[in-house]
């Protein structure tokens, strides 16, 4: 899909779906949602408007269909926000060695004892690669994107087996909405890929 001409960029409170039980409750609890304006993507006769207040928070998706010269609102849905990352917790291994072994640049990395690291991470090294940060896609799509990046890289399993790697895995942080939490549904083949790479899978869920 691409951004372009499409339905009017109306505040969420002016859409029909905002009168439904879920969104009506959300707007009553957090009135600022009512004034949120969307990012709109158009694909032929269909369009999707995404409303979000903060990066990585949950977002509201509203679908439209063009009928003649008019865009007709079809339905609205609350989707959990997500942060998906490959994470290595390191002993004395330098993060640069992980980067060289994988051939992938980290989103952020710190060596053990690095004073620039978050206080909670200074007793261990960390190497983190996030995928599709702040994007309005499902968490499952982010996991699939990450697996596609790692698949067929024998260096992943070698790092997992390194004695200086304390933990290696995929972390999924879901930021749901109290009115509709949502969840994570990974198909069997994707889980098999995670296992083949020797990676752990850590999922944490919170509600906003």
Coordinates of N, CA and C in Angstrom, one line a residue:
X1 N 0.8 -1.2 0.0 CA 0.0 0.0 0.0 C 0.9 1.2 0.0
X2 N 0.3 2.3 -0.4 CA 1.1 3.6 -0.5 C 0.2 4.7 0.1
X3 N 0.9 5.7 0.6 CA 0.1 6.9 1.1 C -0.3 7.7 -0.2
X4 N -1.5 8.3 -0.1 CA -1.9 9.1 -1.3 C -3.4 9.5 -1.1
X5 N -4.0 9.9 -2.2 CA -5.4 10.3 -2.1 C -6.2 9.1 -1.5
X6 N -7.2 9.4 -0.7 CA -8.0 8.4 0.0 C -9.1 9.1 0.8
X7 N -9.6 8.4 1.8 CA -10.6 8.9 2.6 C -10.1 10.2 3.4
X8 N -11.0 11.1 3.8 CA -10.6 12.3 4.5 C -9.9 11.9 5.8
X9 N -8.9 12.6 6.2 CA -8.1 12.3 7.5 C -8.9 12.9 8.6
X10 N -9.9 12.3 9.0 CA -10.8 12.8 10.1 C -10.3 12.3 11.4
X11 N -10.5 13.1 12.5 CA -10.3 12.7 13.8 C -11.1 11.4 14.2
X12 N -10.5 10.6 15.0 CA -11.2 9.3 15.3 C -12.6 9.5 15.8
X13 N -12.9 10.6 16.6 CA -14.2 10.8 17.2 C -15.3 11.1 16.1
X14 N -14.9 11.4 14.9 CA -15.8 11.7 13.9 C -16.2 10.5 13.0
X15 N -15.6 9.3 13.3 CA -15.9 8.1 12.5 C -17.0 7.3 13.2
X16 N -17.7 6.6 12.4 CA -18.8 5.8 12.9 C -18.4 4.8 13.9
X17 N -17.2 4.2 13.7 CA -16.7 3.1 14.6 C -16.5 3.6 16.0
X18 N -16.3 4.9 16.2 CA -16.0 5.4 17.5 C -17.2 5.3 18.4
X19 N -18.4 5.0 17.9 CA -19.6 4.9 18.7 C -19.8 3.4 19.2
X20 N -18.9 2.5 18.7 CA -19.0 1.1 19.1 C -18.6 1.0 20.6
X21 N -18.9 -0.1 21.2 CA -18.6 -0.3 22.6 C -17.1 -0.1 23.0
X22 N -16.2 -0.7 22.2 CA -14.8 -0.7 22.5 C -14.2 0.7 22.4
X23 N -14.4 1.3 21.3 CA -13.8 2.6 21.1 C -14.5 3.7 21.9
X24 N -15.8 3.6 22.2 CA -16.5 4.5 23.0 C -15.9 4.5 24.4
X25 N -15.6 3.3 24.9 CA -15.0 3.2 26.2 C -13.6 3.8 26.2
X26 N -12.8 3.5 25.1 CA -11.5 4.1 25.1 C -11.5 5.6 25.0
X27 N -12.4 6.2 24.2 CA -12.4 7.6 24.1 C -12.9 8.2 25.5
X28 N -13.7 7.5 26.2 CA -14.2 8.1 27.5 C -13.0 8.0 28.5
X29 N -12.2 7.0 28.4 CA -11.1 6.8 29.3 C -9.9 7.8 29.0
X30 N -9.6 7.9 27.7 CA -8.5 8.7 27.2 C -9.1 9.6 26.1
X31 N -9.6 10.8 26.4 CA -10.3 11.7 25.5 C -9.4 12.1 24.3
X32 N -8.1 12.1 24.5 CA -7.2 12.6 23.5 C -7.2 11.7 22.2
X33 N -7.7 10.4 22.4 CA -7.8 9.6 21.3 C -8.9 10.1 20.3
X34 N -9.8 10.8 20.8 CA -10.9 11.3 19.9 C -10.4 12.3 18.9
X35 N -9.3 13.0 19.3 CA -8.7 14.1 18.4 C -7.5 13.5 17.6
X36 N -7.2 12.3 17.7 CA -6.1 11.7 16.9 C -6.4 11.7 15.5
X37 N -5.4 12.0 14.6 CA -5.6 12.0 13.2 C -4.8 10.9 12.6
X38 N -5.2 10.3 11.5 CA -4.5 9.1 11.0 C -3.4 9.2 10.0
X39 N -2.7 8.2 9.8 CA -1.9 8.0 8.6 C -2.7 7.0 7.7
X40 N -2.9 7.4 6.5 CA -3.8 6.6 5.6 C -2.9 6.0 4.5
X41 N -3.2 4.7 4.2 CA -2.6 4.0 3.1 C -3.7 3.5 2.2
X42 N -3.4 3.7 0.9 CA -4.4 3.3 -0.1 C -3.9 2.2 -1.0
X43 N -4.7 1.2 -1.3 CA -4.4 0.1 -2.2 C -5.6 -0.1 -3.1
X44 N -5.6 0.6 -4.3 CA -6.7 0.4 -5.2 C -8.0 1.0 -4.6
X45 N -9.0 0.1 -4.5 CA -10.3 0.5 -4.0 C -10.4 0.4 -2.5
X46 N -9.3 0.0 -1.8 CA -9.3 -0.1 -0.4 C -8.3 0.9 0.3
X47 N -8.7 1.3 1.5 CA -7.8 2.2 2.3 C -7.8 1.8 3.7
X48 N -6.7 2.0 4.4 CA -6.6 1.8 5.8 C -6.1 3.0 6.5
X49 N -6.8 3.4 7.6 CA -6.4 4.6 8.4 C -5.9 4.1 9.7
X50 N -4.7 4.5 10.1 CA -4.1 4.0 11.4 C -4.0 5.2 12.3
X51 N -4.6 5.0 13.5 CA -4.5 6.1 14.5 C -3.7 5.6 15.7
X52 N -2.8 6.5 16.1 CA -1.9 6.1 17.2 C -1.4 7.3 18.0
X53 N -1.3 7.2 19.3 CA -0.9 8.3 20.1 C 0.6 8.3 20.4
X54 N 1.2 7.1 20.5 CA 2.6 7.1 20.9 C 3.3 5.9 20.1
X55 N 4.6 6.1 19.8 CA 5.3 5.0 19.1 C 5.2 3.7 20.0
X56 N 5.1 2.6 19.4 CA 5.0 1.3 20.0 C 3.8 1.0 20.9
X57 N 2.9 2.0 21.0 CA 1.6 1.8 21.7 C 0.7 1.0 20.8
X58 N -0.5 0.6 21.4 CA -1.5 0.0 20.5 C -2.0 1.1 19.5
X59 N -2.7 0.6 18.5 CA -3.2 1.5 17.5 C -4.6 1.1 17.0
X60 N -5.3 2.0 16.4 CA -6.6 1.7 15.9 C -6.6 1.7 14.4
X61 N -7.1 0.6 13.8 CA -7.1 0.5 12.3 C -8.5 0.6 11.9
X62 N -8.8 1.5 10.9 CA -10.1 1.7 10.3 C -10.0 1.4 8.8
X63 N -10.8 0.5 8.3 CA -10.8 0.1 6.9 C -11.9 0.8 6.1
X64 N -11.5 1.2 4.9 CA -12.5 1.9 4.0 C -12.5 1.2 2.7
X65 N -13.6 1.3 2.0 CA -13.8 0.9 0.6 C -14.4 2.0 -0.2
X66 N -13.8 2.2 -1.4 CA -14.3 3.2 -2.3 C -15.5 2.7 -3.1
X67 N -16.6 3.5 -3.0 CA -17.8 3.2 -3.8 C -18.1 4.5 -4.6
X68 N -17.8 4.4 -5.9 CA -18.0 5.6 -6.7 C -17.0 6.6 -6.3
X69 N -17.5 7.8 -6.0 CA -16.7 8.9 -5.6 C -16.5 9.0 -4.1
X70 N -17.1 8.1 -3.3 CA -17.1 8.1 -1.9 C -16.3 7.0 -1.3
X71 N -15.7 7.3 -0.1 CA -15.0 6.3 0.7 C -15.9 5.9 1.8
X72 N -16.3 4.7 1.9 CA -17.2 4.2 2.9 C -16.5 3.4 4.0
X73 N -16.7 3.9 5.2 CA -16.1 3.2 6.4 C -16.7 1.8 6.6
X74 N -15.8 0.9 6.7 CA -16.2 -0.5 6.9 C -16.2 -1.0 8.3
X75 N -15.0 -1.0 8.9 CA -14.9 -1.5 10.3 C -13.6 -0.9 11.0
X76 N -13.6 -1.0 12.3 CA -12.5 -0.5 13.1 C -12.0 -1.6 14.0
X77 N -10.7 -1.6 14.3 CA -10.1 -2.7 15.2 C -9.0 -2.1 16.0
X78 N -8.9 -2.5 17.2 CA -7.7 -2.2 18.1 C -6.6 -3.2 17.9
X79 N -5.4 -2.8 17.6 CA -4.3 -3.8 17.4 C -3.2 -3.5 18.4
X80 N -2.7 -4.5 19.1 CA -1.6 -4.3 20.1 C -0.4 -3.7 19.4
X81 N 0.3 -2.8 20.0 CA 1.6 -2.3 19.6 C 2.6 -3.4 20.0
X82 N 3.7 -3.4 19.3 CA 4.7 -4.4 19.6 C 6.1 -3.9 19.4
X83 N 7.0 -4.5 20.2 CA 8.5 -4.3 19.9 C 9.1 -5.7 19.8
X84 N 9.6 -6.0 18.7 CA 10.2 -7.4 18.4 C 11.7 -7.2 18.1
X85 N 12.5 -8.0 18.8 CA 14.0 -7.8 18.7 C 14.7 -9.2 18.9
X86 N 15.8 -9.2 18.2 CA 16.8 -10.3 18.5 C 17.7 -9.8 19.6
X87 N 17.9 -10.6 20.7 CA 18.7 -10.1 21.8 C 19.7 -11.1 22.3
X88 N 20.9 -10.7 22.4 CA 22.0 -11.5 23.0 C 22.4 -10.8 24.3
X89 N 22.4 -11.6 25.4 CA 22.9 -11.2 26.7 C 24.3 -11.8 26.8
X90 N 25.3 -10.9 26.9 CA 26.7 -11.3 26.8 C 27.5 -11.3 28.1
X91 N 28.4 -12.2 28.2 CA 29.4 -12.1 29.3 C 30.5 -11.1 29.0
X92 N 31.7 -11.7 28.8 CA 32.8 -10.8 28.4 C 32.9 -10.7 26.9
X93 N 32.1 -11.3 26.1 CA 32.1 -11.2 24.7 C 31.8 -9.8 24.2
X94 N 32.6 -9.2 23.4 CA 32.4 -7.9 22.9 C 31.2 -7.8 21.8
X95 N 30.3 -6.9 21.9 CA 29.2 -6.8 21.0 C 29.7 -6.7 19.5
X96 N 30.9 -6.1 19.3 CA 31.4 -6.1 17.9 C 31.6 -7.4 17.3
X97 N 31.9 -8.4 18.1 CA 32.1 -9.8 17.6 C 30.8 -10.4 17.2
X98 N 29.7 -10.1 17.9 CA 28.4 -10.5 17.5 C 28.0 -9.9 16.1
X99 N 28.3 -8.6 16.0 CA 28.0 -7.9 14.7 C 28.7 -8.5 13.6
X100 N 30.0 -8.8 13.8 CA 30.8 -9.4 12.7 C 30.3 -10.8 12.4
X101 N 30.0 -11.6 13.4 CA 29.6 -13.0 13.2 C 28.2 -13.0 12.4
X102 N 27.3 -12.2 12.7 CA 26.0 -12.2 12.1 C 26.0 -11.4 10.8
X103 N 26.8 -10.4 10.6 CA 26.8 -9.6 9.5 C 25.5 -8.7 9.5
X104 N 25.1 -8.4 10.7 CA 23.9 -7.5 10.9 C 24.3 -6.4 12.0
X105 N 23.9 -5.2 11.7 CA 24.2 -4.1 12.6 C 23.1 -4.1 13.7
X106 N 23.5 -3.9 14.9 CA 22.5 -3.8 16.0 C 21.8 -2.5 16.1
X107 N 20.6 -2.5 16.6 CA 19.9 -1.2 16.9 C 20.6 -0.5 18.1
X108 N 21.1 -1.3 19.0 CA 21.9 -0.8 20.2 C 22.6 -1.9 20.8
X109 N 23.8 -1.6 21.3 CA 24.6 -2.6 21.9 C 25.6 -2.0 23.0
X110 N 25.8 -2.7 24.0 CA 26.8 -2.3 25.1 C 27.6 -3.5 25.5
X111 N 28.9 -3.2 25.8 CA 29.7 -4.2 26.4 C 29.5 -4.2 27.9
X112 N 29.9 -5.3 28.5 CA 29.7 -5.5 30.0 C 30.5 -4.4 30.6
X113 N 29.9 -3.7 31.6 CA 30.5 -2.6 32.3 C 30.5 -1.3 31.6
X114 N 29.9 -1.2 30.5 CA 29.9 0.1 29.7 C 29.1 1.1 30.5
X115 N 29.7 2.2 30.8 CA 29.0 3.2 31.6 C 27.9 4.0 30.9
X116 N 27.9 3.8 29.5 CA 26.8 4.4 28.7 C 25.6 3.5 28.7
X117 N 25.7 2.3 29.1 CA 24.5 1.4 29.1 C 23.5 1.8 30.2
X118 N 22.2 1.4 30.0 CA 21.3 1.6 31.1 C 21.8 1.0 32.3
X119 N 21.5 1.6 33.5 CA 22.0 1.2 34.8 C 21.7 -0.3 35.0
X120 N 20.5 -0.8 34.5 CA 20.1 -2.2 34.8 C 20.9 -3.1 33.9
X121 N 21.6 -2.6 32.9 CA 22.3 -3.5 32.0 C 23.8 -3.5 32.2
X122 N 24.4 -2.7 33.1 CA 25.8 -2.5 33.2 C 26.6 -3.8 33.7
X123 N 25.9 -4.7 34.3 CA 26.5 -5.9 34.8 C 26.6 -7.0 33.7
X124 N 26.1 -6.7 32.5 CA 26.2 -7.7 31.4 C 26.2 -6.9 30.1
X125 N 26.8 -7.6 29.1 CA 26.7 -7.0 27.7 C 25.4 -7.3 27.1
X126 N 25.0 -6.4 26.2 CA 23.8 -6.6 25.4 C 24.0 -6.2 24.0
X127 N 23.4 -7.0 23.1 CA 23.3 -6.8 21.7 C 21.9 -6.9 21.2
X128 N 21.3 -5.9 20.6 CA 19.9 -5.9 20.3 C 19.7 -5.4 18.9
X129 N 18.9 -6.2 18.2 CA 18.4 -5.7 16.8 C 16.9 -5.7 16.8
X130 N 16.3 -4.5 16.7 CA 14.9 -4.4 16.6 C 14.5 -4.5 15.1
X131 N 13.3 -5.0 14.8 CA 12.8 -5.0 13.4 C 11.5 -4.1 13.3
X132 N 11.4 -3.4 12.3 CA 10.2 -2.6 12.0 C 9.8 -1.7 13.2
X133 N 10.7 -1.0 13.8 CA 10.3 -0.2 15.0 C 9.2 0.8 14.7
X134 N 8.3 1.0 15.6 CA 7.2 2.0 15.5 C 6.3 1.8 14.3
X135 N 6.4 0.7 13.6 CA 5.5 0.5 12.4 C 4.1 0.0 12.9
X136 N 3.1 0.3 12.1 CA 1.7 -0.2 12.4 C 1.5 -1.5 11.7
X137 N 2.2 -2.5 12.2 CA 1.9 -3.9 11.7 C 1.7 -4.8 12.9
X138 N 1.2 -6.0 12.6 CA 1.0 -7.0 13.7 C 2.3 -7.5 14.2
X139 N 2.4 -7.9 15.4 CA 3.6 -8.5 16.0 C 4.1 -9.7 15.2
X140 N 3.1 -10.5 14.7 CA 3.4 -11.7 14.0 C 4.2 -11.3 12.7
X141 N 3.9 -10.2 12.1 CA 4.6 -9.8 10.9 C 6.1 -9.4 11.2
X142 N 6.2 -8.8 12.4 CA 7.6 -8.4 12.8 C 8.4 -9.7 13.1
X143 N 7.8 -10.7 13.8 CA 8.6 -11.9 14.0 C 9.0 -12.5 12.7
X144 N 8.1 -12.6 11.8 CA 8.3 -13.1 10.5 C 9.5 -12.4 9.8
X145 N 9.5 -11.1 9.9 CA 10.5 -10.2 9.3 C 11.9 -10.6 9.9
X146 N 11.9 -10.8 11.2 CA 13.2 -11.1 11.9 C 13.7 -12.5 11.5
X147 N 12.8 -13.4 11.5 CA 13.2 -14.8 11.1 C 13.7 -14.8 9.7
X148 N 13.1 -14.0 8.8 CA 13.6 -13.9 7.4 C 15.0 -13.4 7.4
X149 N 15.3 -12.5 8.3 CA 16.7 -11.9 8.4 C 17.7 -12.9 8.9
X150 N 17.2 -13.8 9.7 CA 18.2 -14.8 10.4 C 18.2 -16.1 9.7
X151 N 17.2 -16.5 9.0 CA 17.1 -17.9 8.4 C 18.4 -18.1 7.5
X152 N 18.9 -19.3 7.7 CA 20.1 -19.8 6.9 C 21.4 -19.2 7.3
X153 N 21.4 -18.5 8.5 CA 22.6 -17.9 9.0 C 23.2 -18.9 10.1
X154 N 24.1 -19.7 9.7 CA 24.7 -20.7 10.6 C 25.3 -20.0 11.8
X155 N 25.7 -18.8 11.7 CA 26.4 -18.1 12.7 C 25.5 -17.8 13.9
X156 N 24.2 -17.8 13.7 CA 23.3 -17.6 14.8 C 23.4 -18.7 15.9
X157 N 23.3 -20.0 15.4 CA 23.5 -21.1 16.3 C 24.8 -21.2 17.0
X158 N 25.9 -20.8 16.2 CA 27.2 -20.8 16.8 C 27.3 -19.8 18.0
X159 N 26.7 -18.6 17.8 CA 26.7 -17.6 18.9 C 25.8 -18.1 20.1
X160 N 24.7 -18.8 19.8 CA 23.9 -19.3 20.9 C 24.7 -20.3 21.7
X161 N 25.6 -21.1 21.1 CA 26.3 -22.1 21.8 C 27.6 -21.5 22.4
X162 N 27.9 -20.3 22.2 CA 29.1 -19.7 22.7 C 29.0 -19.5 24.3
X163 N 30.0 -19.9 25.0 CA 30.0 -19.9 26.4 C 29.9 -18.5 27.0
X164 N 30.3 -17.5 26.2 CA 30.2 -16.1 26.7 C 28.8 -15.5 26.3
X165 N 27.9 -16.3 25.8 CA 26.5 -15.8 25.5 C 25.6 -16.4 26.6
X166 N 25.1 -15.5 27.5 CA 24.3 -16.0 28.6 C 22.9 -16.3 28.2
X167 N 22.4 -15.6 27.2 CA 21.0 -15.8 26.7 C 20.9 -15.3 25.3
X168 N 20.2 -16.0 24.5 CA 20.0 -15.6 23.1 C 18.5 -15.9 22.7
X169 N 17.8 -14.9 22.2 CA 16.4 -15.2 21.9 C 15.7 -14.0 21.2
X170 N 14.5 -14.2 20.9 CA 13.6 -13.2 20.3 C 12.7 -12.7 21.4
X171 N 12.7 -11.4 21.6 CA 11.8 -10.8 22.6 C 10.7 -10.1 21.9
X172 N 9.5 -10.4 22.4 CA 8.3 -9.7 21.9 C 7.6 -9.0 23.1
X173 N 7.4 -7.7 22.9 CA 6.7 -6.9 23.9 C 5.5 -6.4 23.3
X174 N 4.3 -6.8 23.9 CA 3.0 -6.4 23.4 C 2.4 -5.4 24.3
X175 N 2.0 -4.3 23.7 CA 1.3 -3.2 24.4 C -0.1 -3.2 24.0
X176 N -1.0 -3.8 24.7 CA -2.4 -4.0 24.4 C -3.2 -2.8 25.0
X177 N -4.5 -2.9 24.6 CA -5.4 -1.9 25.1 C -6.3 -2.6 26.1
X178 N -6.7 -1.9 27.2 CA -7.5 -2.5 28.2 C -8.9 -3.0 27.6
X179 N -9.4 -2.2 26.7 CA -10.7 -2.6 26.1 C -10.6 -3.8 25.2
X180 N -9.4 -4.1 24.6 CA -9.3 -5.2 23.7 C -7.8 -5.6 23.6
X181 N -7.3 -6.6 24.4 CA -5.9 -6.8 24.6 C -5.3 -7.4 23.3
X182 N -5.9 -8.3 22.6 CA -5.3 -9.0 21.5 C -4.3 -10.0 22.0
X183 N -3.5 -10.6 21.2 CA -2.5 -11.6 21.6 C -1.5 -11.8 20.5
X184 N -0.8 -12.9 20.6 CA 0.2 -13.3 19.7 C -0.1 -14.7 19.2
X185 N -0.2 -14.9 17.9 CA -0.5 -16.2 17.3 C 0.6 -16.5 16.2
X186 N 1.6 -17.3 16.5 CA 2.6 -17.7 15.6 C 2.3 -19.1 15.0
X187 N 2.5 -19.2 13.7 CA 2.2 -20.5 13.1 C 3.3 -21.5 13.4
X188 N 3.0 -22.8 13.2 CA 3.9 -23.8 13.6 C 5.3 -23.7 12.9
X189 N 5.2 -23.4 11.6 CA 6.5 -23.3 10.8 C 7.4 -22.2 11.3
X190 N 6.8 -21.1 11.8 CA 7.6 -20.0 12.3 C 8.2 -20.4 13.6
X191 N 7.5 -21.1 14.5 CA 8.0 -21.6 15.7 C 9.1 -22.6 15.5
X192 N 9.0 -23.4 14.5 CA 10.0 -24.4 14.1 C 11.3 -23.7 13.7
X193 N 11.2 -22.6 13.0 CA 12.3 -21.8 12.6 C 13.1 -21.2 13.8
X194 N 12.3 -20.7 14.8 CA 12.9 -20.2 16.0 C 13.7 -21.3 16.7
X195 N 13.1 -22.5 16.8 CA 13.8 -23.6 17.4 C 15.0 -24.1 16.7
X196 N 14.9 -24.1 15.3 CA 16.1 -24.5 14.5 C 17.3 -23.6 14.7
X197 N 17.0 -22.3 15.0 CA 18.1 -21.3 15.2 C 18.6 -21.4 16.6
X198 N 18.0 -22.2 17.5 CA 18.4 -22.4 18.8 C 18.0 -21.2 19.7
X199 N 17.1 -20.4 19.3 CA 16.8 -19.2 20.0 C 15.6 -19.4 21.0
X200 N 15.6 -18.7 22.1 CA 14.5 -18.7 23.0 C 13.5 -17.7 22.5
X201 N 12.3 -17.8 23.0 CA 11.2 -16.8 22.7 C 10.6 -16.3 24.0
X202 N 10.7 -15.0 24.2 CA 10.3 -14.4 25.4 C 9.2 -13.4 25.1
X203 N 8.0 -13.6 25.6 CA 6.8 -12.7 25.3 C 6.4 -12.1 26.6
X204 N 6.2 -10.7 26.6 CA 5.7 -10.0 27.7 C 4.5 -9.1 27.2
X205 N 3.5 -9.1 28.0 CA 2.3 -8.4 27.6 C 1.9 -7.4 28.7
X206 N 1.6 -6.1 28.3 CA 1.1 -5.1 29.2 C -0.1 -4.5 28.6
X207 N -0.9 -3.8 29.4 CA -2.1 -3.1 29.0 C -2.0 -1.6 29.3
X208 N -2.5 -0.8 28.3 CA -2.5 0.6 28.5 C -3.9 1.1 28.6

